[in-house]
Amino acid sequence: DLHAILDQLNAFEERRQAGGKPTFIVANTLSGKGVDFIEDQAVWHLGYLHGEDELEARRQIKAMYAGKSKEDA
């Protein structure tokens, strides 16, 4: 799950230590992961958040990384 930051870092470090030929990492991700009103919504993939939408998205992302539910943040 490359939405998990530690998983990303571990994958990159494993490849760095392996050395040798160039490699690539396939990342299966979900656009907007963790923000309920933009998750998997293509229109937001290149969009910008402003005002209350931005504040709410930041709150949900912080809660996700803190291990809290969206309602508890």
PDB file of C-alpha atoms in Angstrom:
ATOM      1  CA  ASP A   1       0.000   0.000   0.000  1.00  0.00           C
ATOM      2  CA  LEU A   2       1.935   3.007  -1.191  1.00  0.00           C
ATOM      3  CA  HIS A   3      -0.474   5.347   0.571  1.00  0.00           C
ATOM      4  CA  ALA A   4       1.494   4.420   3.698  1.00  0.00           C
ATOM      5  CA  ILE A   5       4.571   6.653   3.877  1.00  0.00           C
ATOM      6  CA  LEU A   6       6.709   4.050   5.670  1.00  0.00           C
ATOM      7  CA  ASP A   7       5.873   1.466   3.001  1.00  0.00           C
ATOM      8  CA  GLN A   8       7.102   3.907   0.354  1.00  0.00           C
ATOM      9  CA  LEU A   9      10.326   4.633   2.187  1.00  0.00           C
ATOM     10  CA  ASN A  10      10.981   0.932   2.790  1.00  0.00           C
ATOM     11  CA  ALA A  11      10.386   0.096  -0.882  1.00  0.00           C
ATOM     12  CA  PHE A  12      12.811   2.786  -2.034  1.00  0.00           C
ATOM     13  CA  GLU A  13      15.429   1.718   0.505  1.00  0.00           C
ATOM     14  CA  GLU A  14      15.151  -1.960  -0.510  1.00  0.00           C
ATOM     15  CA  ARG A  15      15.749  -1.012  -4.138  1.00  0.00           C
ATOM     16  CA  ARG A  16      18.660   1.275  -3.234  1.00  0.00           C
ATOM     17  CA  GLN A  17      20.375  -1.480  -1.244  1.00  0.00           C
ATOM     18  CA  ALA A  18      19.816  -4.054  -3.989  1.00  0.00           C
ATOM     19  CA  GLY A  19      21.946  -2.010  -6.397  1.00  0.00           C
ATOM     20  CA  GLY A  20      22.510  -3.318  -9.897  1.00  0.00           C
ATOM     21  CA  LYS A  21      20.203  -2.606 -12.796  1.00  0.00           C
ATOM     22  CA  PRO A  22      17.644   0.193 -12.700  1.00  0.00           C
ATOM     23  CA  THR A  23      14.271  -0.840 -11.347  1.00  0.00           C
ATOM     24  CA  PHE A  24      10.862   0.710 -10.900  1.00  0.00           C
ATOM     25  CA  ILE A  25       8.135   0.466  -8.295  1.00  0.00           C
ATOM     26  CA  VAL A  26       4.512   0.069  -9.374  1.00  0.00           C
ATOM     27  CA  ALA A  27       2.338   2.088  -7.019  1.00  0.00           C
ATOM     28  CA  ASN A  28      -1.328   1.199  -6.904  1.00  0.00           C
ATOM     29  CA  THR A  29      -2.829   4.323  -5.381  1.00  0.00           C
ATOM     30  CA  LEU A  30      -6.210   5.961  -5.093  1.00  0.00           C
ATOM     31  CA  SER A  31      -6.545   9.621  -6.011  1.00  0.00           C
ATOM     32  CA  GLY A  32      -7.522  11.702  -2.994  1.00  0.00           C
ATOM     33  CA  LYS A  33      -7.044   8.801  -0.571  1.00  0.00           C
ATOM     34  CA  GLY A  34      -8.351   9.603   2.901  1.00  0.00           C
ATOM     35  CA  VAL A  35     -10.439  12.668   2.035  1.00  0.00           C
ATOM     36  CA  ASP A  36     -14.035  11.515   1.755  1.00  0.00           C
ATOM     37  CA  PHE A  37     -15.346  14.193  -0.613  1.00  0.00           C
ATOM     38  CA  ILE A  38     -12.512  13.861  -3.190  1.00  0.00           C
ATOM     39  CA  GLU A  39     -11.424  10.220  -2.881  1.00  0.00           C
ATOM     40  CA  ASP A  40     -11.530   8.459  -6.263  1.00  0.00           C
ATOM     41  CA  GLN A  41     -13.107  11.513  -7.926  1.00  0.00           C
ATOM     42  CA  ALA A  42     -11.236  12.176 -11.184  1.00  0.00           C
ATOM     43  CA  VAL A  43     -12.345  15.812 -11.283  1.00  0.00           C
ATOM     44  CA  TRP A  44     -10.210  16.508  -8.178  1.00  0.00           C
ATOM     45  CA  HIS A  45      -7.075  14.809  -9.490  1.00  0.00           C
ATOM     46  CA  LEU A  46      -5.767  18.048 -10.969  1.00  0.00           C
ATOM     47  CA  GLY A  47      -8.000  20.413  -9.027  1.00  0.00           C
ATOM     48  CA  TYR A  48      -7.202  22.836  -6.257  1.00  0.00           C
ATOM     49  CA  LEU A  49      -8.790  23.065  -2.840  1.00  0.00           C
ATOM     50  CA  HIS A  50      -9.671  26.452  -1.397  1.00  0.00           C
ATOM     51  CA  GLY A  51     -11.296  27.778   1.757  1.00  0.00           C
ATOM     52  CA  GLU A  52     -13.377  25.315   3.756  1.00  0.00           C
ATOM     53  CA  ASP A  53     -12.642  22.456   1.334  1.00  0.00           C
ATOM     54  CA  GLU A  54      -8.915  22.863   1.913  1.00  0.00           C
ATOM     55  CA  LEU A  55      -9.312  23.054   5.693  1.00  0.00           C
ATOM     56  CA  GLU A  56     -11.520  19.962   5.769  1.00  0.00           C
ATOM     57  CA  ALA A  57      -9.123  17.991   3.541  1.00  0.00           C
ATOM     58  CA  ARG A  58      -6.167  18.907   5.777  1.00  0.00           C
ATOM     59  CA  ARG A  59      -8.133  17.888   8.883  1.00  0.00           C
ATOM     60  CA  GLN A  60      -9.013  14.499   7.387  1.00  0.00           C
ATOM     61  CA  ILE A  61      -5.436  13.820   6.254  1.00  0.00           C
ATOM     62  CA  LYS A  62      -4.010  14.769   9.653  1.00  0.00           C
ATOM     63  CA  ALA A  63      -6.559  12.504  11.342  1.00  0.00           C
ATOM     64  CA  MET A  64      -5.662   9.643   9.000  1.00  0.00           C
ATOM     65  CA  TYR A  65      -1.972   9.874   9.872  1.00  0.00           C
ATOM     66  CA  ALA A  66      -2.718  10.314  13.568  1.00  0.00           C
ATOM     67  CA  GLY A  67      -4.816   7.122  13.539  1.00  0.00           C
ATOM     68  CA  LYS A  68      -8.032   8.910  14.451  1.00  0.00           C
ATOM     69  CA  SER A  69     -11.407   8.711  12.799  1.00  0.00           C
ATOM     70  CA  LYS A  70     -12.478  11.703  10.742  1.00  0.00           C
ATOM     71  CA  GLU A  71     -15.127  12.544  13.327  1.00  0.00           C
ATOM     72  CA  ASP A  72     -12.605  12.600  16.213  1.00  0.00           C
ATOM     73  CA  ALA A  73     -10.121  14.979  14.558  1.00  0.00           C
TER      74      ALA A  73
END
